């Protein structure tokens, strides 16, 4: 697989993304990174992103902290919560971030992390965000990913951004 595959999903979900408020509600921190990610205290997603050859920004660990403001288009990488039930699959920190209008307008793709032990809900958060934000689900990886996942995502992101820039009006 040379490039990131666009995954198709037929799951219905109930992520609580609301109508985006103005970008003025974003926190003081801003980022021009091409990759924005959330990682829980387990740091699995963080360990994966650190292996990539990309400029990245991490969303705050706690919802009580101010969220980031994206300054340019980005790909979001996030883990899935909720285990086998899938309830609460999208981390609240990600919901808070995407409820900022400017952030939601700049998302261009999603990469989901998950655990295959949870069967049908594997990488569900990526599916939810892709559907809600109408962007492609670019890739899925388990836990902190493998070296093959890292290579595929690096190659795929290069291809994705190149194609996106070529098709700009």
CSV table of C-alpha atoms in Angstrom, one decimal:
chain,number,residue,atom,x,y,z
A,1,UNK,CA,0.0,0.0,0.0
A,2,UNK,CA,1.9,3.1,-1.2
A,3,UNK,CA,-0.5,5.8,-0.1
A,4,UNK,CA,-3.0,6.2,2.6
A,5,UNK,CA,-6.2,4.4,1.8
A,6,UNK,CA,-9.5,6.2,2.1
A,7,UNK,CA,-11.5,4.0,4.4
A,8,UNK,CA,-15.2,3.6,3.9
A,9,UNK,CA,-17.6,3.2,6.9
A,10,UNK,CA,-21.3,2.4,7.3
A,11,UNK,CA,-21.4,2.8,11.0
A,12,UNK,CA,-23.9,5.3,12.5
A,13,UNK,CA,-22.7,7.2,15.6
A,14,UNK,CA,-23.6,10.0,17.9
A,15,UNK,CA,-20.6,12.1,18.4
A,16,UNK,CA,-21.5,15.3,20.2
A,17,UNK,CA,-20.0,17.8,17.8
A,18,UNK,CA,-22.1,20.9,18.0
A,19,UNK,CA,-22.5,24.0,15.8
A,20,UNK,CA,-19.1,25.5,15.8
A,21,UNK,CA,-18.7,28.7,17.8
A,22,UNK,CA,-16.5,31.5,16.5
A,23,UNK,CA,-12.8,31.1,16.4
A,24,UNK,CA,-12.5,33.8,19.1
A,25,UNK,CA,-13.3,31.1,21.7
A,26,UNK,CA,-10.1,29.2,21.0
A,27,UNK,CA,-7.3,29.2,23.5
A,28,UNK,CA,-4.2,31.3,23.4
A,29,UNK,CA,-2.2,28.6,21.7
A,30,UNK,CA,-2.1,28.4,17.9
A,31,UNK,CA,-0.4,26.1,15.5
A,32,UNK,CA,0.5,26.0,11.8
A,33,UNK,CA,1.4,22.3,12.0
A,34,UNK,CA,0.2,19.9,9.2
A,35,UNK,CA,-0.7,17.3,11.8
A,36,UNK,CA,-2.6,17.9,15.0
A,37,UNK,CA,-3.2,15.0,17.4
A,38,UNK,CA,-4.6,14.0,20.7
A,39,UNK,CA,-3.0,11.4,22.9
A,40,UNK,CA,-4.3,10.2,26.3
A,41,UNK,CA,-2.1,9.7,29.3
A,42,UNK,CA,-1.1,6.3,27.8
A,43,UNK,CA,0.9,8.3,25.2
A,44,UNK,CA,0.3,5.6,22.5
A,45,UNK,CA,-0.7,8.1,19.9
A,46,UNK,CA,2.0,10.5,21.0
A,47,UNK,CA,4.7,7.8,20.5
A,48,UNK,CA,3.3,7.1,17.0
A,49,UNK,CA,3.3,10.7,16.0
A,50,UNK,CA,6.9,11.2,17.3
A,51,UNK,CA,8.1,8.6,14.8
A,52,UNK,CA,6.6,10.5,11.8
A,53,UNK,CA,8.5,13.0,9.7
A,54,UNK,CA,6.0,15.8,10.2
A,55,UNK,CA,5.6,19.0,12.1
A,56,UNK,CA,2.9,18.2,14.7
A,57,UNK,CA,1.0,19.8,17.6
A,58,UNK,CA,-0.6,18.0,20.5
A,59,UNK,CA,-4.0,18.9,21.8
A,60,UNK,CA,-4.1,19.6,25.6
A,61,UNK,CA,-4.6,16.5,27.7
A,62,UNK,CA,-7.4,18.0,29.8
A,63,UNK,CA,-10.6,19.8,28.7
A,64,UNK,CA,-10.1,22.4,31.4
A,65,UNK,CA,-7.0,23.6,29.4
A,66,UNK,CA,-7.5,26.0,26.5
A,67,UNK,CA,-7.6,24.3,23.2
A,68,UNK,CA,-5.4,25.0,20.1
A,69,UNK,CA,-6.3,27.2,17.2
A,70,UNK,CA,-5.3,25.8,13.8
A,71,UNK,CA,-3.8,28.4,11.4
A,72,UNK,CA,-3.7,26.2,8.3
A,73,UNK,CA,-5.1,22.9,6.9
A,74,UNK,CA,-4.2,19.9,9.0
A,75,UNK,CA,-4.7,16.1,9.4
A,76,UNK,CA,-6.1,15.0,12.7
A,77,UNK,CA,-4.8,11.9,14.4
A,78,UNK,CA,-6.8,10.6,17.4
A,79,UNK,CA,-7.3,7.4,19.5
A,80,UNK,CA,-10.7,5.8,20.1
A,81,UNK,CA,-12.2,5.6,23.6
A,82,UNK,CA,-15.2,3.6,24.8
A,83,UNK,CA,-14.0,0.0,24.5
A,84,UNK,CA,-16.5,-2.5,23.0
A,85,UNK,CA,-19.5,-0.2,23.4
A,86,UNK,CA,-18.0,2.7,21.5
A,87,UNK,CA,-19.9,5.1,23.9
A,88,UNK,CA,-17.8,8.2,24.1
A,89,UNK,CA,-15.5,7.1,21.3
A,90,UNK,CA,-14.3,10.6,20.4
A,91,UNK,CA,-12.2,12.1,23.2
A,92,UNK,CA,-13.8,15.3,24.7
A,93,UNK,CA,-10.6,17.2,24.0
A,94,UNK,CA,-11.1,16.6,20.3
A,95,UNK,CA,-14.7,17.6,20.4
A,96,UNK,CA,-13.8,20.8,22.1
A,97,UNK,CA,-11.1,21.5,19.5
A,98,UNK,CA,-13.4,20.8,16.5
A,99,UNK,CA,-16.2,22.9,18.0
A,100,UNK,CA,-14.0,25.9,17.2
A,101,UNK,CA,-15.2,27.0,13.8
A,102,UNK,CA,-11.8,27.8,12.4
A,103,UNK,CA,-10.4,24.4,13.4
A,104,UNK,CA,-13.3,22.6,11.9
A,105,UNK,CA,-13.0,24.5,8.6
A,106,UNK,CA,-9.3,23.6,8.3
A,107,UNK,CA,-9.4,19.8,8.9
A,108,UNK,CA,-8.6,17.9,5.7
A,109,UNK,CA,-8.3,14.3,6.8
A,110,UNK,CA,-8.3,11.9,9.8
A,111,UNK,CA,-6.1,9.1,11.0
A,112,UNK,CA,-7.6,6.8,13.6
A,113,UNK,CA,-5.9,4.8,16.3
A,114,UNK,CA,-7.5,2.0,18.1
A,115,UNK,CA,-7.3,-1.5,19.6
A,116,UNK,CA,-8.4,-4.5,17.6
A,117,UNK,CA,-9.5,-6.2,20.9
A,118,UNK,CA,-12.6,-4.0,20.7
A,119,UNK,CA,-13.8,-5.5,17.4
A,120,UNK,CA,-16.5,-3.3,15.7
A,121,UNK,CA,-15.4,-0.2,17.5
A,122,UNK,CA,-11.8,-0.4,16.3
A,123,UNK,CA,-10.8,3.2,15.3
A,124,UNK,CA,-14.4,4.3,15.6
A,125,UNK,CA,-13.4,7.9,16.6
A,126,UNK,CA,-11.7,8.3,13.2
A,127,UNK,CA,-14.9,7.2,11.4
A,128,UNK,CA,-17.0,9.5,13.5
A,129,UNK,CA,-14.8,12.6,12.8
A,130,UNK,CA,-14.5,11.8,9.1
A,131,UNK,CA,-18.2,11.6,8.7
A,132,UNK,CA,-19.1,14.6,10.9
A,133,UNK,CA,-16.5,16.8,9.2
A,134,UNK,CA,-16.9,15.4,5.7
A,135,UNK,CA,-13.2,14.6,5.3
A,136,UNK,CA,-11.5,11.3,4.3
A,137,UNK,CA,-10.5,8.7,6.9
A,138,UNK,CA,-6.9,8.3,5.6
A,139,UNK,CA,-5.5,5.5,7.7
A,140,UNK,CA,-6.0,3.3,10.8
A,141,UNK,CA,-3.4,1.9,13.1
A,142,UNK,CA,-3.4,-0.2,16.3
A,143,UNK,CA,-2.1,1.3,19.6
A,144,UNK,CA,1.2,3.0,18.9
A,145,UNK,CA,1.5,1.6,15.4
A,146,UNK,CA,4.3,-0.5,13.8
A,147,UNK,CA,7.2,0.6,11.6
A,148,UNK,CA,5.2,-0.3,8.6
A,149,UNK,CA,2.4,2.0,9.8
A,150,UNK,CA,4.9,4.8,10.2
A,151,UNK,CA,6.3,4.3,6.7
A,152,UNK,CA,2.8,4.2,5.2
A,153,UNK,CA,1.6,7.3,7.0
A,154,UNK,CA,4.8,9.2,6.1
A,155,UNK,CA,4.5,8.3,2.4
A,156,UNK,CA,0.7,8.8,2.4
A,157,UNK,CA,0.8,12.2,4.0
A,158,UNK,CA,3.4,13.3,1.4
A,159,UNK,CA,1.1,12.1,-1.4
A,160,UNK,CA,-2.0,13.5,0.3
A,161,UNK,CA,-0.6,17.1,0.7
A,162,UNK,CA,0.8,17.0,-2.8
A,163,UNK,CA,-2.5,16.0,-4.4
A,164,UNK,CA,-4.4,18.5,-2.2
A,165,UNK,CA,-2.2,21.4,-3.3
A,166,UNK,CA,-2.5,20.3,-7.0
A,167,UNK,CA,-6.3,20.4,-6.8
A,168,UNK,CA,-6.6,23.7,-5.1
A,169,UNK,CA,-8.8,26.2,-7.1
